[in-house]
Amino acid sequence: MVAATRTAELHPSHEATSAHDNYLTHAHGWKSWIFSLDHKRIGIMYLCAILLSLLLGGVFALVIRIHLWAPEGALVSNPTYNNFFTLHGAVMIFLFIIPGIPAALGNFVLPMQLGAKDLAFPRLNLLSFYLYSIGAVLFIIVLAVGGLDTGWTLYPPYSLEGTRGLGVLLALTATFIVGFSSILTGLNFMATVHSMRPKGMGWFDMPLFLWALFATGIIQVVATPVLGITVALGFLERMFHLGIFMPEYGGDPVLFQHFFWFYSHPAVYVMILPAMGIVSEVVSVFSRKAIFGYRFIAMSSIAIAVVGFLVWGHHMFTSGQSKWTNIIFSFLTFFVAVPSAIKVFNWLATMYKGDIRLKTPMVYVLGFFALFGVGGLTGIFLGSLATDVALHDTYFVVAHFHFVMVGSVLTAFLAGLHYWWPKITGKMYDERWARIAAILVMVGFFITFLPQFLSGLQGMPRRYATYLPVFKPLHQLSTIGAIVLASGMFLDAWVLWVSLRRGKQAPANPWGAASLEWATPSPPTHHNFEQTPPITGPYNYDVLEEVSEEAGWVRNDGWNP
Amino acid sequence: MSSHAKPSGERRFLQVHFETMGAQLAASKSGMWLFLASELLFFGGLFTAYAVYRANHPDMYHYGQYFLDWRMGAINTAVLISSSLSAAWSVRAAQLGDTKTLKATLWLTLLLAGAFLVVKYFEYAHKIEAGYIWGGEHCVDNLKVAGKLTEHQIEHCLSALPPEVAHLPIPEHMGRFFSIYFVMTGLHGLHVLIGMALYVWLLRRAGRGDFGPKYFGPVDMVALYWHIVDMIWIFLFPLLYLIG
């Protein structure tokens, strides 16, 4: 089977590519998908799996919010609530946000931005998708065997108690497997960017999305194995009583926290860096201006990846680690603000005096600036030792990380999805309704999470199934916001669905972008390019001219797909 | 299939998304080095756990090292270093197209890897039989726990104790040393097993005559993997066996 697929994929027939032959029509039947080595098809499979995970995690979120409508709980029992918030976190983090942008959109776009035919290791790419799917199925089995109520962080001793059922063991296994999927994706992307850039494209001629994916790859390859060994040790601890993490046998639960956050802090940059990469692309294209401060944006991605490894202890200010450790980690945490701010200022400078076009991706990106701004600035209060000790484990933390992880990453993911949708599907969506959906999503988001800063400041602890009546108005506002947010998401899903059925045929380059994925037809042919297009620079808009709304933009050097 | 003839010679292994064999090899190499980096971090967690427990409980390591036989460890170190030499040699043989030497060195590497595991088996078997196992299950930790061990197990546990520890106080939760020992050497042993499977695969392909001056990537990559397995052992040996 493997051999057969390999032959079929690596030595395809060289029939002439007709105008109608694209990667979607190139082969038929379900086997042509699940055994496909084409990065575009694997990207599509990832996209479907990731959107299903988003739906699952979103349903969990709605249950949580509706339950919190009343102080004593409005919907489910307290133990069930604990399962829902744990699985909401685990599914959203491991199955949606971490793989979301790199594995789905990155997979599709990265080789094309390099003018290449595929990733360096197509088989590894498919393996990575299989591992992801196995992990996702295991997380669903966790639900069936009685759930998981430890919080997504799986802290021992609570999580590794001998009396627990299968839930934790399955969750540890699932995390291990999904982790390897992430390592393989990161490794594949780094090797591809490193060794498959075409002639004429130096490191500093790459689109910034590639810099972002490369920096993400560093974190995936270096941090994820540590999570792997941590959950493996947790598994062995539970089975064989090693005495590494469980105090009962002489183990140290704080060591688990160090290991866990050594991965899980850098992991937030696995989420946000690709998001920032999308923003860099979109903001330049829809301002009709070359990106401002290219090298600073590129290098700040690397700087975030590196500095991100030195700050994990700020999750543990109240864990009992030494005073000096706390002070040093707090001090180092502020350094992350520097490269992040460099990016934001450069994006704003790109827009300055630009010819801004408010297409759907740009609407999401403007929302990203607001959400990332709020998320980033509230992070300062949590990085500061004195305020964090008071705010630790309150809704303030919940609101902060939802602003950066969901607000910023989700909007950037949606920006990217709408930006590349014509390329992926060959269809245009309805701009008006897509923009309305975008605004609903962002307004809903603000209504959901701004009140949580206030309740957190007043002392509302996170993860509680019930609360004091004084918090009721803020919680109810949050729940209303969640429903608005969900309706925006469903509206957007409908808009995209309709575009598949009735959307207009997309031109090769509908937005007038200069990176190479737009120099191939929409949808692309099986091999993306017959030959690598001439490199003109990813943000050089002088070579493009708009023909019409339907025909999109063409290059004026005569080279067009 | 098509009007184009299937590429012959070593170029039949050139995948369609690469233009030259050289580009394909360069990509594999950068991927392999990244994989090795992730392997180091994978073991890195265990080395960190080792360091943390060593710093906090030096007595445990002092006591525990006497249970490990440095002679066995030294033999295995010699075995693995030799296997790394033959692995490197096999790469050279593949590059030169010397199939005879290639097969001989692949066999040698495989056999040395097997020898390593045989020695490891005797070490493990002796410990498990005496009850010197991981964490809370270690017999020395349970000597004073009423009802945990049978008369026979207690006798067995005491009779196999290394003479050096007879006069030392028993450190609390001393089984943790063995947890670290078994997890580190166990994970390393698993890597040796995977390496052996890879060498069996290489032998099959070498038998088919797949490798030559233009296509030797797999031999090269597996050898890189094998060197990292060797290197990890070179750290494990002194840390566990020698510096109690």
GROMACS .gro file of C-alpha atoms in nm, chain A residues 26-293:
model
  268
   26HIS     CA    1  -0.642   1.532  -1.006
   27ALA     CA    2  -0.749   1.207  -0.841
   28HIS     CA    3  -1.079   1.068  -0.712
   29GLY     CA    4  -1.212   0.854  -0.432
   30TRP     CA    5  -1.151   0.856  -0.057
   31LYS     CA    6  -0.823   0.666  -0.094
   32SER     CA    7  -0.686   0.946  -0.308
   33TRP     CA    8  -0.731   1.165  -0.001
   34ILE     CA    9  -0.627   0.960   0.300
   35PHE     CA   10  -0.317   0.823   0.127
   36SER     CA   11  -0.237   1.150  -0.049
   37LEU     CA   12   0.112   1.290  -0.015
   38ASP     CA   13   0.008   1.624  -0.167
   39HIS     CA   14   0.065   1.899   0.089
   40LYS     CA   15  -0.251   2.073  -0.034
   41ARG     CA   16  -0.474   1.773   0.026
   42ILE     CA   17  -0.313   1.704   0.362
   43GLY     CA   18  -0.370   2.070   0.445
   44ILE     CA   19  -0.738   2.033   0.357
   45MET     CA   20  -0.772   1.721   0.572
   46TYR     CA   21  -0.604   1.906   0.857
   47LEU     CA   22  -0.837   2.200   0.801
   48CYS     CA   23  -1.146   1.980   0.828
   49ALA     CA   24  -1.017   1.803   1.140
   50ILE     CA   25  -0.919   2.132   1.299
   51LEU     CA   26  -1.252   2.296   1.226
   52LEU     CA   27  -1.430   1.996   1.380
   53SER     CA   28  -1.211   2.036   1.690
   54LEU     CA   29  -1.297   2.405   1.698
   55LEU     CA   30  -1.666   2.314   1.684
   56LEU     CA   31  -1.625   2.058   1.964
   57GLY     CA   32  -1.425   2.296   2.183
   58GLY     CA   33  -1.675   2.571   2.103
   59VAL     CA   34  -1.971   2.359   2.213
   60PHE     CA   35  -1.788   2.290   2.541
   61ALA     CA   36  -1.735   2.665   2.579
   62LEU     CA   37  -2.105   2.735   2.526
   63VAL     CA   38  -2.200   2.474   2.787
   64ILE     CA   39  -1.960   2.641   3.033
   65ARG     CA   40  -2.098   2.988   2.965
   66ILE     CA   41  -2.464   2.882   2.982
   67HIS     CA   42  -2.397   2.693   3.304
   68LEU     CA   43  -2.251   3.010   3.457
   69TRP     CA   44  -2.569   3.207   3.385
   70ALA     CA   45  -2.680   3.141   3.744
   71PRO     CA   46  -2.458   3.157   4.056
   72GLU     CA   47  -2.549   2.804   4.161
   73GLY     CA   48  -2.504   2.670   3.808
   74ALA     CA   49  -2.774   2.662   3.544
   75LEU     CA   50  -2.711   2.359   3.327
   76VAL     CA   51  -2.500   2.066   3.447
   77SER     CA   52  -2.375   1.908   3.770
   78ASN     CA   53  -2.053   2.038   3.923
   79PRO     CA   54  -1.841   1.730   3.830
   80THR     CA   55  -1.972   1.751   3.473
   81TYR     CA   56  -1.879   2.119   3.465
   82ASN     CA   57  -1.524   2.024   3.568
   83ASN     CA   58  -1.507   1.782   3.275
   84PHE     CA   59  -1.632   2.046   3.034
   85PHE     CA   60  -1.383   2.316   3.128
   86THR     CA   61  -1.095   2.065   3.119
   87LEU     CA   62  -1.187   1.927   2.780
   88HIS     CA   63  -1.265   2.274   2.646
   89GLY     CA   64  -0.907   2.370   2.729
   90ALA     CA   65  -0.743   2.047   2.615
   91VAL     CA   66  -0.932   2.028   2.283
   92MET     CA   67  -0.892   2.396   2.200
   93ILE     CA   68  -0.521   2.402   2.285
   94PHE     CA   69  -0.390   2.067   2.161
   95LEU     CA   70  -0.631   2.010   1.873
   96PHE     CA   71  -0.721   2.359   1.751
   97ILE     CA   72  -0.488   2.648   1.832
   98ILE     CA   73  -0.149   2.475   1.828
   99PRO     CA   74  -0.191   2.293   1.495
  100GLY     CA   75  -0.451   2.535   1.355
  101ILE     CA   76  -0.252   2.782   1.152
  102PRO     CA   77   0.069   2.587   1.082
  103ALA     CA   78  -0.074   2.244   1.003
  104ALA     CA   79  -0.382   2.354   0.806
  105LEU     CA   80  -0.300   2.687   0.639
  106GLY     CA   81   0.079   2.654   0.665
  107ASN     CA   82   0.072   2.312   0.505
  108PHE     CA   83  -0.124   2.448   0.213
  109VAL     CA   84   0.066   2.769   0.162
  110LEU     CA   85   0.428   2.711   0.266
  111PRO     CA   86   0.554   2.512  -0.035
  112MET     CA   87   0.372   2.745  -0.276
  113GLN     CA   88   0.524   3.054  -0.118
  114LEU     CA   89   0.860   2.892  -0.190
  115GLY     CA   90   0.764   2.818  -0.550
  116ALA     CA   91   0.809   2.449  -0.462
  117LYS     CA   92   0.609   2.142  -0.553
  118ASP     CA   93   0.576   2.002  -0.202
  119LEU     CA   94   0.721   1.998   0.148
  120ALA     CA   95   1.062   1.837   0.189
  121PHE     CA   96   0.908   1.523   0.348
  122PRO     CA   97   0.561   1.448   0.211
  123ARG     CA   98   0.535   1.109   0.382
  124LEU     CA   99   0.632   1.257   0.717
  125ASN     CA  100   0.363   1.517   0.659
  126LEU     CA  101   0.097   1.248   0.615
  127LEU     CA  102   0.228   1.062   0.920
  128SER     CA  103   0.197   1.384   1.116
  129PHE     CA  104  -0.168   1.409   1.013
  130TYR     CA  105  -0.232   1.047   1.112
  131LEU     CA  106  -0.075   1.106   1.453
  132TYR     CA  107  -0.290   1.415   1.500
  133SER     CA  108  -0.602   1.216   1.410
  134ILE     CA  109  -0.515   0.934   1.651
  135GLY     CA  110  -0.459   1.187   1.930
  136ALA     CA  111  -0.787   1.360   1.851
  137VAL     CA  112  -0.978   1.031   1.861
  138LEU     CA  113  -0.817   0.946   2.196
  139PHE     CA  114  -0.935   1.279   2.339
  140ILE     CA  115  -1.288   1.190   2.227
  141ILE     CA  116  -1.256   0.849   2.392
  142VAL     CA  117  -1.159   1.034   2.712
  143LEU     CA  118  -1.509   1.179   2.703
  144ALA     CA  119  -1.663   0.836   2.667
  145VAL     CA  120  -1.474   0.679   2.957
  146GLY     CA  121  -1.586   0.933   3.214
  147GLY     CA  122  -1.397   1.244   3.118
  148LEU     CA  123  -1.117   1.440   3.273
  149ASP     CA  124  -1.156   1.693   3.551
  150THR     CA  125  -0.796   1.799   3.620
  151GLY     CA  126  -0.781   2.113   3.408
  152TRP     CA  127  -0.586   2.096   3.084
  153THR     CA  128  -0.261   2.141   3.282
  154LEU     CA  129  -0.289   1.791   3.436
  155TYR     CA  130  -0.107   1.894   3.754
  156PRO     CA  131  -0.010   1.612   3.988
  157PRO     CA  132  -0.064   1.503   4.259
  158TYR     CA  133  -0.437   1.544   4.181
  159SER     CA  134  -0.411   1.411   3.825
  160LEU     CA  135  -0.201   1.104   3.907
  161GLU     CA  136  -0.390   0.973   4.209
  162GLY     CA  137  -0.417   0.595   4.213
  163THR     CA  138  -0.797   0.596   4.233
  164ARG     CA  139  -0.853   0.758   3.895
  165GLY     CA  140  -1.001   0.588   3.594
  166LEU     CA  141  -0.866   0.571   3.243
  167GLY     CA  142  -0.929   0.937   3.160
  168VAL     CA  143  -0.592   1.079   3.264
  169LEU     CA  144  -0.393   0.791   3.113
  170LEU     CA  145  -0.570   0.836   2.781
  171ALA     CA  146  -0.524   1.213   2.792
  172LEU     CA  147  -0.150   1.172   2.861
  173THR     CA  148  -0.120   0.929   2.571
  174ALA     CA  149  -0.316   1.159   2.341
  175THR     CA  150  -0.097   1.455   2.436
  176PHE     CA  151   0.218   1.251   2.368
  177ILE     CA  152   0.094   1.149   2.023
  178VAL     CA  153  -0.034   1.492   1.921
  179GLY     CA  154   0.298   1.632   2.044
  180PHE     CA  155   0.488   1.413   1.800
  181SER     CA  156   0.259   1.525   1.522
  182SER     CA  157   0.355   1.883   1.608
  183ILE     CA  158   0.729   1.804   1.617
  184LEU     CA  159   0.712   1.640   1.274
  185THR     CA  160   0.525   1.935   1.124
  186GLY     CA  161   0.775   2.185   1.266
  187LEU     CA  162   1.071   1.976   1.152
  188ASN     CA  163   0.926   1.941   0.803
  189PHE     CA  164   0.860   2.315   0.772
  190MET     CA  165   1.207   2.411   0.893
  191ALA     CA  166   1.382   2.166   0.663
  192THR     CA  167   1.169   2.284   0.371
  193VAL     CA  168   1.235   2.654   0.428
  194HIS     CA  169   1.600   2.578   0.487
  195SER     CA  170   1.670   2.366   0.183
  196MET     CA  171   1.401   2.436  -0.077
  197ARG     CA  172   1.410   2.810  -0.129
  198PRO     CA  173   1.436   2.870  -0.503
  199LYS     CA  174   1.729   3.045  -0.666
  200GLY     CA  175   1.690   3.417  -0.620
  201MET     CA  176   1.503   3.388  -0.289
  202GLY     CA  177   1.741   3.453  -0.003
  203TRP     CA  178   1.635   3.438   0.360
  204PHE     CA  179   1.533   3.803   0.351
  205ASP     CA  180   1.334   3.764   0.030
  206MET     CA  181   1.087   3.525   0.188
  207PRO     CA  182   0.730   3.622   0.275
  208LEU     CA  183   0.709   3.696   0.648
  209PHE     CA  184   0.462   3.411   0.694
  210LEU     CA  185   0.754   3.176   0.623
  211TRP     CA  186   0.972   3.348   0.882
  212ALA     CA  187   0.687   3.304   1.127
  213LEU     CA  188   0.649   2.934   1.045
  214PHE     CA  189   1.024   2.886   1.067
  215ALA     CA  190   1.036   3.046   1.413
  216THR     CA  191   0.735   2.834   1.513
  217GLY     CA  192   0.925   2.528   1.393
  218ILE     CA  193   1.214   2.608   1.627
  219ILE     CA  194   0.976   2.601   1.922
  220GLN     CA  195   0.795   2.290   1.805
  221VAL     CA  196   1.119   2.097   1.759
  222VAL     CA  197   1.288   2.214   2.077
  223ALA     CA  198   1.002   2.246   2.328
  224THR     CA  199   0.757   1.972   2.235
  225PRO     CA  200   0.989   1.678   2.313
  226VAL     CA  201   1.005   1.803   2.672
  227LEU     CA  202   0.626   1.783   2.693
  228GLY     CA  203   0.657   1.434   2.544
  229ILE     CA  204   0.892   1.311   2.813
  230THR     CA  205   0.686   1.485   3.082
  231VAL     CA  206   0.361   1.314   2.992
  232ALA     CA  207   0.550   0.986   2.944
  233LEU     CA  208   0.690   1.021   3.297
  234GLY     CA  209   0.340   1.105   3.421
  235PHE     CA  210   0.208   0.791   3.256
  236LEU     CA  211   0.484   0.577   3.411
  237GLU     CA  212   0.437   0.745   3.748
  238ARG     CA  213   0.070   0.651   3.746
  239MET     CA  214   0.141   0.293   3.634
  240PHE     CA  215   0.460   0.210   3.827
  241HIS     CA  216   0.488   0.468   4.110
  242LEU     CA  217   0.823   0.608   4.002
  243GLY     CA  218   0.840   0.873   4.270
  244ILE     CA  219   0.936   1.150   4.023
  245PHE     CA  220   0.619   1.359   4.048
  246MET     CA  221   0.409   1.206   4.327
  247PRO     CA  222   0.494   1.321   4.683
  248GLU     CA  223   0.354   0.993   4.813
  249TYR     CA  224   0.659   0.814   4.669
  250GLY     CA  225   0.907   1.094   4.731
  251GLY     CA  226   0.840   1.277   4.405
  252ASP     CA  227   0.822   1.650   4.340
  253PRO     CA  228   0.499   1.787   4.185
  254VAL     CA  229   0.660   2.127   4.124
  255LEU     CA  230   0.911   1.954   3.894
  256PHE     CA  231   0.612   1.855   3.680
  257GLN     CA  232   0.508   2.219   3.666
  258HIS     CA  233   0.857   2.324   3.553
  259PHE     CA  234   0.861   2.058   3.281
  260PHE     CA  235   0.506   2.131   3.177
  261TRP     CA  236   0.556   2.507   3.142
  262PHE     CA  237   0.895   2.467   2.977
  263TYR     CA  238   0.683   2.340   2.690
  264SER     CA  239   0.354   2.510   2.747
  265HIS     CA  240   0.485   2.862   2.770
  266PRO     CA  241   0.675   2.844   2.440
  267ALA     CA  242   0.362   2.671   2.306
  268VAL     CA  243   0.173   3.001   2.330
  269TYR     CA  244   0.424   3.131   2.075
  270VAL     CA  245   0.356   2.825   1.861
  271MET     CA  246   0.004   2.965   1.857
  272ILE     CA  247   0.072   3.335   1.812
  273LEU     CA  248   0.377   3.342   1.581
  274PRO     CA  249   0.200   3.193   1.276
  275ALA     CA  250  -0.091   3.427   1.354
  276MET     CA  251   0.150   3.720   1.339
  277GLY     CA  252   0.281   3.581   1.011
  278ILE     CA  253  -0.068   3.599   0.860
  279VAL     CA  254  -0.111   3.953   0.987
  280SER     CA  255   0.216   4.056   0.821
  281GLU     CA  256   0.092   3.923   0.486
  282VAL     CA  257  -0.260   4.062   0.505
  283VAL     CA  258  -0.174   4.406   0.638
  284SER     CA  259   0.070   4.468   0.355
  285VAL     CA  260  -0.152   4.336   0.074
  286PHE     CA  261  -0.461   4.530   0.184
  287SER     CA  262  -0.267   4.850   0.246
  288ARG     CA  263  -0.114   4.821  -0.103
  289LYS     CA  264   0.221   4.900   0.054
  290ALA     CA  265   0.538   4.702   0.107
  291ILE     CA  266   0.567   4.581   0.465
  292PHE     CA  267   0.742   4.835   0.686
  293GLY     CA  268   1.053   4.711   0.870
   0.00000   0.00000   0.00000
